[in-house]
Coordinates of N, CA and C in Angstrom, one line a residue:
M8 N 242.2 75.4 143.0 CA 241.5 74.5 143.9 C 240.0 74.9 143.8
I9 N 239.2 73.8 144.1 CA 237.7 74.1 144.2 C 237.3 74.6 145.5
G10 N 236.7 75.7 145.6 CA 236.2 76.3 146.8 C 235.2 75.5 147.5
S11 N 235.0 75.7 148.8 CA 234.0 74.9 149.5 C 232.6 75.0 149.0
A12 N 232.2 76.2 148.6 CA 230.9 76.4 148.1 C 230.7 75.7 146.8
A13 N 231.7 75.7 145.9 CA 231.6 75.0 144.7 C 231.5 73.5 144.9
L14 N 232.3 73.0 145.9 CA 232.3 71.5 146.2 C 231.0 71.1 146.7
V15 N 230.4 71.9 147.6 CA 229.0 71.5 148.1 C 228.0 71.5 147.0
A16 N 228.1 72.5 146.1 CA 227.2 72.6 145.0 C 227.3 71.3 144.1
A17 N 228.6 70.9 143.9 CA 228.8 69.7 143.0 C 228.3 68.5 143.7
L18 N 228.4 68.4 145.0 CA 227.9 67.2 145.7 C 226.3 67.2 145.6
L19 N 225.7 68.3 145.8 CA 224.3 68.4 145.7 C 223.8 68.0 144.3
L20 N 224.6 68.4 143.3 CA 224.2 68.1 141.9 C 224.2 66.6 141.7
L21 N 225.3 65.9 142.3 CA 225.4 64.5 142.1 C 224.3 63.8 142.8
L22 N 223.9 64.3 144.0 CA 222.8 63.7 144.8 C 221.5 63.8 144.1
A23 N 221.4 64.9 143.4 CA 220.1 65.2 142.7 C 220.0 64.5 141.4
W24 N 221.1 64.0 140.8 CA 221.1 63.3 139.5 C 220.3 62.0 139.6
P25 N 219.3 61.8 138.7 CA 218.5 60.6 138.9 C 219.3 59.3 138.6
T26 N 219.1 58.3 139.4 CA 219.8 57.0 139.2 C 218.8 55.9 139.1
V27 N 219.1 54.8 138.4 CA 218.2 53.7 138.2 C 218.8 52.5 138.9
S28 N 218.1 52.0 139.9 CA 218.5 50.9 140.6 C 217.7 49.6 140.2
P29 N 218.4 48.5 140.0 CA 217.7 47.3 139.6 C 216.8 46.9 140.7
A30 N 215.5 46.6 140.3 CA 214.5 46.2 141.3 C 214.7 44.7 141.7
E31 N 214.6 44.4 143.0 CA 214.7 43.0 143.4 C 213.4 42.3 143.1
I32 N 213.5 41.0 142.8 CA 212.3 40.2 142.5 C 211.9 39.5 143.8
Y33 N 210.6 39.6 144.1 CA 210.0 38.9 145.3 C 209.1 37.8 144.9
R34 N 209.1 36.7 145.6 CA 208.3 35.5 145.4 C 207.2 35.5 146.5
W35 N 206.0 35.3 146.1 CA 204.9 35.2 147.1 C 203.8 34.2 146.6
T36 N 203.0 33.7 147.5 CA 202.0 32.8 147.2 C 200.6 33.3 147.6
D37 N 199.6 33.2 146.7 CA 198.3 33.7 147.1 C 197.5 32.7 147.9
E38 N 196.2 33.0 148.2 CA 195.4 32.1 149.0 C 195.1 30.8 148.3
R39 N 195.2 30.7 147.0 CA 195.0 29.5 146.3 C 196.2 28.6 146.1
G40 N 197.3 29.1 146.6 CA 198.6 28.4 146.5 C 199.3 28.6 145.2
V41 N 198.9 29.6 144.5 CA 199.6 29.9 143.2 C 200.8 30.9 143.5
T42 N 201.9 30.5 142.9 CA 203.2 31.3 143.2 C 203.3 32.4 142.2
H43 N 203.6 33.6 142.7 CA 203.8 34.8 141.8 C 205.2 35.4 142.0
Y44 N 205.6 36.1 141.1 CA 206.9 36.9 141.2 C 206.6 38.3 140.9
S45 N 207.1 39.2 141.7 CA 206.8 40.7 141.5 C 208.2 41.4 141.6
E46 N 208.2 42.5 140.8 CA 209.4 43.3 140.7 C 209.3 44.4 141.7
G47 N 210.1 44.3 142.8 CA 210.0 45.3 143.9 C 209.0 44.9 144.9
F48 N 209.3 45.2 146.2 CA 208.4 44.8 147.3 C 207.1 45.6 147.2
E49 N 207.1 46.8 146.7 CA 205.9 47.6 146.6 C 204.9 47.1 145.6
S50 N 205.4 46.2 144.7 CA 204.5 45.6 143.7 C 203.8 44.4 144.2
V51 N 204.2 43.9 145.4 CA 203.5 42.7 146.0 C 202.2 43.2 146.6
P52 N 201.0 42.6 146.3 CA 199.8 43.1 146.9 C 199.9 43.1 148.5
E53 N 199.4 44.1 149.1 CA 199.6 44.4 150.5 C 199.3 43.2 151.4
Q54 N 198.2 42.5 151.0 CA 197.8 41.4 151.9 C 198.7 40.2 151.9
Y55 N 199.7 40.2 150.9 CA 200.6 39.1 150.8 C 202.0 39.5 151.1
R56 N 202.3 40.7 151.5 CA 203.6 41.2 151.7 C 204.3 40.4 152.9
A57 N 203.5 40.0 153.9 CA 204.1 39.4 155.1 C 204.7 38.0 154.7
R58 N 204.2 37.4 153.6 CA 204.8 36.1 153.2 C 205.7 36.2 152.0
A59 N 205.9 37.4 151.5 CA 206.8 37.6 150.3 C 208.2 37.4 150.7
A60 N 209.0 36.8 149.9 CA 210.4 36.5 150.1 C 211.3 37.0 149.0
P61 N 212.4 37.7 149.2 CA 213.3 38.1 148.1 C 214.0 36.9 147.5
T62 N 214.1 36.9 146.2 CA 214.7 35.7 145.5 C 216.2 35.9 145.3
G63 N 216.7 37.2 145.5 CA 218.1 37.4 145.3 C 218.4 37.8 143.8
L64 N 217.3 37.9 143.0 CA 217.4 38.2 141.6 C 216.9 39.7 141.4
H65 N 217.5 40.3 140.4 CA 217.2 41.7 140.2 C 216.9 41.9 138.7
N66 N 216.0 42.8 138.4 CA 215.8 43.2 137.0 C 216.7 44.4 136.7
A67 N 217.8 44.2 136.0 CA 218.7 45.3 135.7 C 218.1 46.2 134.6
P68 N 218.3 47.5 134.6 CA 217.8 48.3 133.5 C 218.6 48.0 132.2
L69 N 217.9 48.2 131.1 CA 218.6 48.0 129.8 C 219.7 48.9 129.6
V70 N 220.8 48.4 129.1 CA 222.0 49.3 128.8 C 221.7 50.3 127.8
S71 N 220.9 49.9 126.8 CA 220.5 50.8 125.7 C 219.2 50.3 125.1
P72 N 218.3 51.2 124.7 CA 217.0 50.8 124.2 C 217.2 50.2 122.8
P73 N 216.3 49.3 122.4 CA 216.4 48.7 121.1 C 216.2 49.8 120.0
P74 N 216.7 49.5 118.8 CA 216.4 50.5 117.7 C 214.9 50.7 117.5
A75 N 214.6 52.0 117.1 CA 213.2 52.4 117.0 C 212.4 51.4 116.1
G76 N 213.1 50.9 115.0 CA 212.4 50.0 114.1 C 212.0 48.7 114.7
D77 N 212.7 48.3 115.8 CA 212.5 47.0 116.5 C 211.4 47.1 117.6
R78 N 211.0 48.3 118.0 CA 210.1 48.5 119.1 C 208.7 48.4 118.6
P79 N 207.8 47.8 119.3 CA 206.4 47.7 118.9 C 205.8 49.1 119.1
T80 N 204.8 49.5 118.2 CA 204.3 50.8 118.2 C 203.2 50.9 119.3
A81 N 202.6 49.8 119.7 CA 201.5 49.9 120.7 C 201.4 48.5 121.3
P82 N 200.9 48.4 122.5 CA 200.6 47.1 123.2 C 199.7 46.2 122.3
G83 N 200.0 45.0 122.2 CA 199.2 44.1 121.4 C 199.5 44.1 119.9
R84 N 200.5 44.9 119.5 CA 200.8 45.0 118.0 C 202.1 44.3 117.7
V85 N 202.7 43.6 118.7 CA 204.0 42.9 118.5 C 203.7 41.7 117.5
V86 N 204.6 41.7 116.5 CA 204.5 40.6 115.5 C 205.8 39.7 115.5
A87 N 205.6 38.5 115.9 CA 206.7 37.5 115.9 C 207.2 37.2 114.5
T88 N 208.5 37.1 114.4 CA 209.1 36.7 113.1 C 210.0 35.5 113.3
A89 N 209.9 34.5 112.3 CA 210.6 33.3 112.5 C 211.6 33.1 111.3
T90 N 212.8 32.5 111.7 CA 213.8 32.2 110.7 C 214.4 30.8 111.1
G91 N 215.0 30.1 110.1 CA 215.7 28.9 110.3 C 214.9 27.7 110.5
G92 N 215.5 26.6 110.9 CA 214.8 25.3 111.2 C 215.7 24.4 112.0
T93 N 215.2 23.3 112.5 CA 216.0 22.5 113.3 C 215.4 21.1 113.5
E94 N 216.1 20.2 114.1 CA 215.6 18.9 114.4 C 215.8 18.7 115.9
I95 N 214.8 18.1 116.6 CA 214.8 17.8 118.0 C 214.7 16.3 118.2
K96 N 215.6 15.7 118.9 CA 215.6 14.3 119.1 C 215.0 14.0 120.5
F97 N 214.1 13.0 120.6 CA 213.6 12.6 121.9 C 213.4 11.1 122.0
T98 N 213.1 10.7 123.2 CA 212.9 9.2 123.4 C 211.4 8.9 123.2
P99 N 211.1 8.1 122.3 CA 209.7 7.8 122.0 C 209.0 7.3 123.3
G100 N 207.7 7.8 123.5 CA 207.0 7.5 124.6 C 207.2 8.4 125.9
R101 N 208.2 9.3 125.7 CA 208.5 10.2 126.9 C 208.2 11.6 126.5
E102 N 208.3 12.5 127.5 CA 208.1 13.9 127.2 C 209.2 14.4 126.2
I103 N 208.8 15.4 125.4 CA 209.8 16.0 124.5 C 210.4 17.2 125.2
L104 N 211.6 17.1 125.6 CA 212.3 18.2 126.2 C 213.2 18.9 125.2
V105 N 213.2 20.2 125.2 CA 213.8 21.0 124.2 C 214.9 21.9 124.8
D106 N 216.1 21.9 124.3 CA 217.1 22.8 124.7 C 217.0 24.1 123.9
A107 N 216.6 25.2 124.6 CA 216.4 26.4 123.9 C 217.3 27.5 124.5
R108 N 217.3 28.7 123.9 CA 218.0 29.9 124.3 C 217.1 31.1 124.3
L109 N 217.2 31.9 125.3 CA 216.5 33.2 125.4 C 217.4 34.3 125.1
N110 N 216.9 35.2 124.2 CA 217.7 36.4 123.9 C 219.1 36.1 123.4
G111 N 219.2 35.0 122.7 CA 220.5 34.7 122.1 C 221.5 34.1 123.0
G112 N 221.2 33.9 124.3 CA 222.3 33.3 125.1 C 221.9 32.5 126.3
T113 N 220.8 32.9 127.0 CA 220.4 32.2 128.3 C 219.8 30.8 128.0
P114 N 220.4 29.7 128.4 CA 219.9 28.4 128.1 C 218.7 28.0 129.0
V115 N 217.7 27.4 128.4 CA 216.5 26.9 129.2 C 216.1 25.6 128.6
T116 N 215.5 24.8 129.5 CA 214.9 23.5 129.0 C 213.4 23.7 129.0
L117 N 212.8 23.5 127.9 CA 211.3 23.7 127.7 C 210.7 22.4 127.3
L118 N 209.5 22.2 127.8 CA 208.7 21.0 127.5 C 207.8 21.3 126.3
L119 N 208.1 20.6 125.2 CA 207.3 20.9 124.0 C 205.9 20.4 124.2
D120 N 204.9 21.3 124.0 CA 203.5 21.1 124.3 C 202.6 21.6 123.2
T121 N 202.2 20.7 122.3 CA 201.4 21.2 121.2 C 200.0 21.6 121.6
G122 N 199.6 21.3 122.9 CA 198.3 21.7 123.4 C 198.3 23.0 124.1
A123 N 199.5 23.6 124.3 CA 199.6 24.9 125.0 C 199.6 26.0 123.9
Q124 N 198.7 26.9 124.1 CA 198.5 28.0 123.1 C 199.7 28.9 123.2
R125 N 200.2 29.2 124.4 CA 201.2 30.2 124.6 C 202.5 29.5 125.2
T126 N 203.6 30.1 124.9 CA 204.9 29.6 125.5 C 205.0 30.2 127.0
V127 N 205.3 29.4 127.9 CA 205.4 29.7 129.3 C 206.9 29.6 129.8
I128 N 207.4 30.6 130.5 CA 208.8 30.5 130.9 C 208.9 31.0 132.4
N129 N 209.7 30.2 133.1 CA 209.9 30.5 134.5 C 210.5 31.9 134.7
P130 N 209.9 32.7 135.6 CA 210.4 34.1 135.9 C 211.9 34.2 136.1
R131 N 212.5 33.2 136.8 CA 213.9 33.2 137.1 C 214.7 33.1 135.8
A132 N 214.3 32.3 134.9 CA 215.0 32.3 133.6 C 214.8 33.6 132.8
L133 N 213.7 34.2 132.9 CA 213.5 35.5 132.2 C 214.4 36.5 132.8
V134 N 214.5 36.6 134.1 CA 215.3 37.6 134.7 C 216.8 37.3 134.3
A135 N 217.2 36.1 134.3 CA 218.6 35.7 133.8 C 218.9 36.2 132.4
A136 N 217.8 36.3 131.6 CA 218.0 36.7 130.2 C 217.8 38.2 130.1
G137 N 217.6 38.9 131.2 CA 217.6 40.4 131.2 C 216.2 40.9 130.9
V138 N 215.2 40.1 131.1 CA 213.8 40.5 130.8 C 213.2 41.1 132.0
A139 N 212.6 42.3 131.9 CA 211.9 43.0 133.0 C 210.5 42.3 133.2
L140 N 210.2 41.8 134.4 CA 208.9 41.0 134.5 C 207.7 41.9 134.5
Q141 N 207.8 43.2 134.9 CA 206.6 44.0 135.1 C 206.3 44.8 133.8
T142 N 206.8 44.5 132.7 CA 206.6 45.3 131.5 C 205.4 44.9 130.7
G143 N 204.8 43.7 131.0 CA 203.7 43.2 130.2 C 202.4 43.5 130.9
R144 N 201.3 42.8 130.4 CA 200.0 42.9 131.0 C 199.6 41.6 131.6
A145 N 198.7 41.7 132.6 CA 198.2 40.5 133.2 C 197.1 39.8 132.4
V146 N 197.2 38.5 132.3 CA 196.2 37.7 131.6 C 195.8 36.5 132.5
Q147 N 194.7 35.8 132.2 CA 194.2 34.7 132.9 C 194.7 33.4 132.2
M148 N 195.4 32.5 133.0 CA 195.8 31.2 132.4 C 195.1 30.1 133.0
K149 N 194.4 29.3 132.2 CA 193.6 28.1 132.7 C 194.5 26.9 132.6
G150 N 194.4 26.1 133.7 CA 195.1 24.8 133.7 C 194.3 23.8 134.4
A151 N 194.9 22.6 134.6 CA 194.2 21.5 135.3 C 193.8 21.8 136.7
T152 N 194.5 22.7 137.4 CA 194.2 23.0 138.8 C 193.4 24.3 138.9
G153 N 193.0 24.9 137.8 CA 192.2 26.1 137.9 C 192.8 27.2 137.1
T154 N 192.4 28.5 137.4 CA 192.8 29.7 136.7 C 193.7 30.5 137.5
A155 N 194.7 31.0 136.9 CA 195.7 31.9 137.7 C 195.9 33.2 136.9
S156 N 196.1 34.3 137.6 CA 196.5 35.5 136.9 C 198.0 35.6 136.7
V157 N 198.4 35.7 135.5 CA 199.9 35.7 135.2 C 200.2 36.9 134.3
N158 N 201.5 37.3 134.2 CA 201.9 38.4 133.4 C 202.5 37.9 132.1
T159 N 202.4 38.7 131.1 CA 203.0 38.4 129.8 C 204.2 39.4 129.7
V160 N 205.3 38.9 129.0 CA 206.5 39.7 128.8 C 206.9 39.5 127.4
Q161 N 207.7 40.4 126.8 CA 208.2 40.3 125.5 C 209.7 39.9 125.6
V162 N 210.1 38.8 124.9 CA 211.5 38.5 124.8 C 212.0 38.8 123.4
D163 N 213.3 39.2 123.3 CA 213.8 39.5 122.0 C 213.8 38.3 121.1
S164 N 214.1 37.1 121.6 CA 214.1 35.9 120.8 C 214.0 34.7 121.6
V165 N 213.5 33.6 121.0 CA 213.5 32.2 121.6 C 214.1 31.4 120.4
E166 N 215.2 30.7 120.8 CA 215.9 29.9 119.7 C 216.0 28.4 120.1
V167 N 215.7 27.6 119.2 CA 215.9 26.1 119.3 C 216.7 25.7 118.1
G168 N 218.0 25.4 118.4 CA 218.9 25.1 117.3 C 219.0 26.3 116.4
E169 N 218.7 26.2 115.1 CA 218.8 27.3 114.2 C 217.4 27.9 114.0
A170 N 216.4 27.3 114.6 CA 215.0 27.9 114.5 C 214.9 29.0 115.5
R171 N 214.5 30.2 115.1 CA 214.5 31.4 115.9 C 213.2 32.2 115.7
V172 N 212.6 32.5 116.8 CA 211.4 33.4 116.7 C 211.7 34.7 117.5
A173 N 211.6 35.8 116.8 CA 212.0 37.1 117.4 C 210.7 37.8 117.9
T174 N 210.9 38.7 118.9 CA 209.8 39.5 119.5 C 208.6 38.6 119.8
L175 N 208.9 37.6 120.7 CA 207.8 36.7 121.1 C 207.3 37.1 122.5
V176 N 206.0 37.3 122.6 CA 205.3 37.6 123.9 C 205.0 36.3 124.6
V177 N 205.6 36.0 125.7 CA 205.4 34.8 126.4 C 204.8 35.1 127.8
I178 N 204.4 34.0 128.5 CA 203.8 34.1 129.8 C 204.9 33.8 130.8
S179 N 205.0 34.7 131.8 CA 205.9 34.6 132.9 C 205.3 33.8 134.0
H180 N 205.7 32.5 134.2 CA 205.0 31.7 135.2 C 205.9 30.4 135.5
D181 N 205.9 30.0 136.7 CA 206.6 28.7 137.1 C 205.6 27.6 137.0
I182 N 205.9 26.6 136.1 CA 205.0 25.5 135.9 C 205.2 24.4 136.9
D183 N 206.2 24.6 137.8 CA 206.4 23.6 138.9 C 206.6 22.2 138.4
H184 N 207.6 22.1 137.4 CA 208.0 20.8 136.9 C 209.5 20.6 137.0
D185 N 209.9 19.6 137.7 CA 211.3 19.4 138.0 C 212.2 19.4 136.7
G186 N 213.2 20.2 136.7 CA 214.2 20.2 135.6 C 213.7 20.9 134.4
V187 N 212.5 21.5 134.4 CA 212.0 22.2 133.2 C 211.7 23.7 133.6
D188 N 212.1 24.5 132.6 CA 212.0 26.0 132.8 C 210.7 26.5 132.2
G189 N 209.9 25.7 131.6 CA 208.7 26.2 131.0 C 208.1 25.3 129.9
L190 N 207.2 25.8 129.1 CA 206.5 25.1 128.0 C 206.8 25.8 126.7
L191 N 207.1 25.1 125.7 CA 207.3 25.6 124.3 C 205.9 25.4 123.6
G192 N 205.2 26.5 123.4 CA 203.8 26.4 123.0 C 203.6 26.7 121.5
R193 N 202.3 26.7 121.1 CA 202.0 26.9 119.7 C 202.4 28.2 119.1
D194 N 202.5 29.3 120.0 CA 202.8 30.6 119.5 C 204.2 30.5 118.8
F195 N 205.1 29.6 119.3 CA 206.4 29.4 118.7 C 206.3 28.4 117.6
L196 N 205.7 27.3 117.9 CA 205.6 26.1 116.9 C 204.9 26.5 115.7
D197 N 203.8 27.3 115.8 CA 203.0 27.6 114.6 C 203.8 28.5 113.6
Q198 N 204.9 29.0 114.0 CA 205.8 29.8 113.0 C 206.5 28.9 112.0
F199 N 206.4 27.6 112.3 CA 207.2 26.6 111.4 C 206.2 25.5 111.0
K200 N 206.7 24.7 110.0 CA 206.1 23.5 109.6 C 206.6 22.4 110.6
V201 N 205.8 21.9 111.4 CA 206.2 20.9 112.4 C 205.8 19.5 112.1
S202 N 206.8 18.6 112.2 CA 206.6 17.2 111.9 C 207.1 16.4 113.1
I203 N 206.3 15.6 113.7 CA 206.7 14.8 114.9 C 206.6 13.3 114.5
D204 N 207.8 12.7 114.5 CA 207.9 11.2 114.2 C 208.1 10.5 115.5
N205 N 207.0 9.9 116.1 CA 207.0 9.3 117.4 C 207.8 8.0 117.3
K206 N 207.8 7.3 116.1 CA 208.6 6.1 116.0 C 210.1 6.3 116.0
E207 N 210.5 7.3 115.3 CA 212.0 7.6 115.2 C 212.4 8.6 116.4
G208 N 211.5 9.1 117.1 CA 211.8 10.1 118.1 C 212.4 11.4 117.6
L209 N 211.7 12.0 116.6 CA 212.3 13.1 116.0 C 211.2 14.2 115.7
V210 N 211.5 15.4 116.1 CA 210.7 16.5 115.8 C 211.4 17.4 114.8
T211 N 210.8 17.8 113.7 CA 211.4 18.6 112.6 C 210.7 19.9 112.5
L212 N 211.4 21.0 112.6 CA 210.9 22.3 112.4 C 211.5 22.9 111.1
N213 N 210.6 23.2 110.1 CA 211.1 23.8 108.9 C 210.4 25.1 108.7
P214 N 211.1 26.0 108.0 CA 210.6 27.4 107.7 C 209.3 27.2 106.9
R215 N 208.3 28.1 107.2 CA 207.1 28.2 106.4 C 207.3 28.9 105.1

């Protein structure tokens, strides 16, 4: 039998063992009406904490780190790689909506936007794909309504049919468009030869 002293020591050891709890995602709005998502209540700027609301989403820790050869050596040194190709059908005269997948599985609907320099994805979709929102750096995004401070994050892959771009750094932001999870921008599209046939309602992505 285990003596009482040994049992107490074992319990203390378990209590001292470091644990990683998934951080809850909070949604808050700044004075300009721009919506932000922060990982953990302490990450919300103090002046906005009174209006911050939990989303019920959590950033779970990675089960295992990616292989060393797949990790970027330094911030800003990530190089996207593209494979495959696909065709996207759309209704002429209407927005081009794309069925895409994040990290090989999470489905998203993205608005194809050749005028957008960066791909933008809703934070809720990123969390569903297992992406930690606070791992990137803040950048300024300019739009029709002004400039907003947003975070960038790295996703393992963005896939549209057989067209796949790996290690893509995207912007985490809600574009506030019904039924759309974000924008598919030129950082993805420029990895392919893109042909848009407005008469036939067909976008073709071919490998470069």
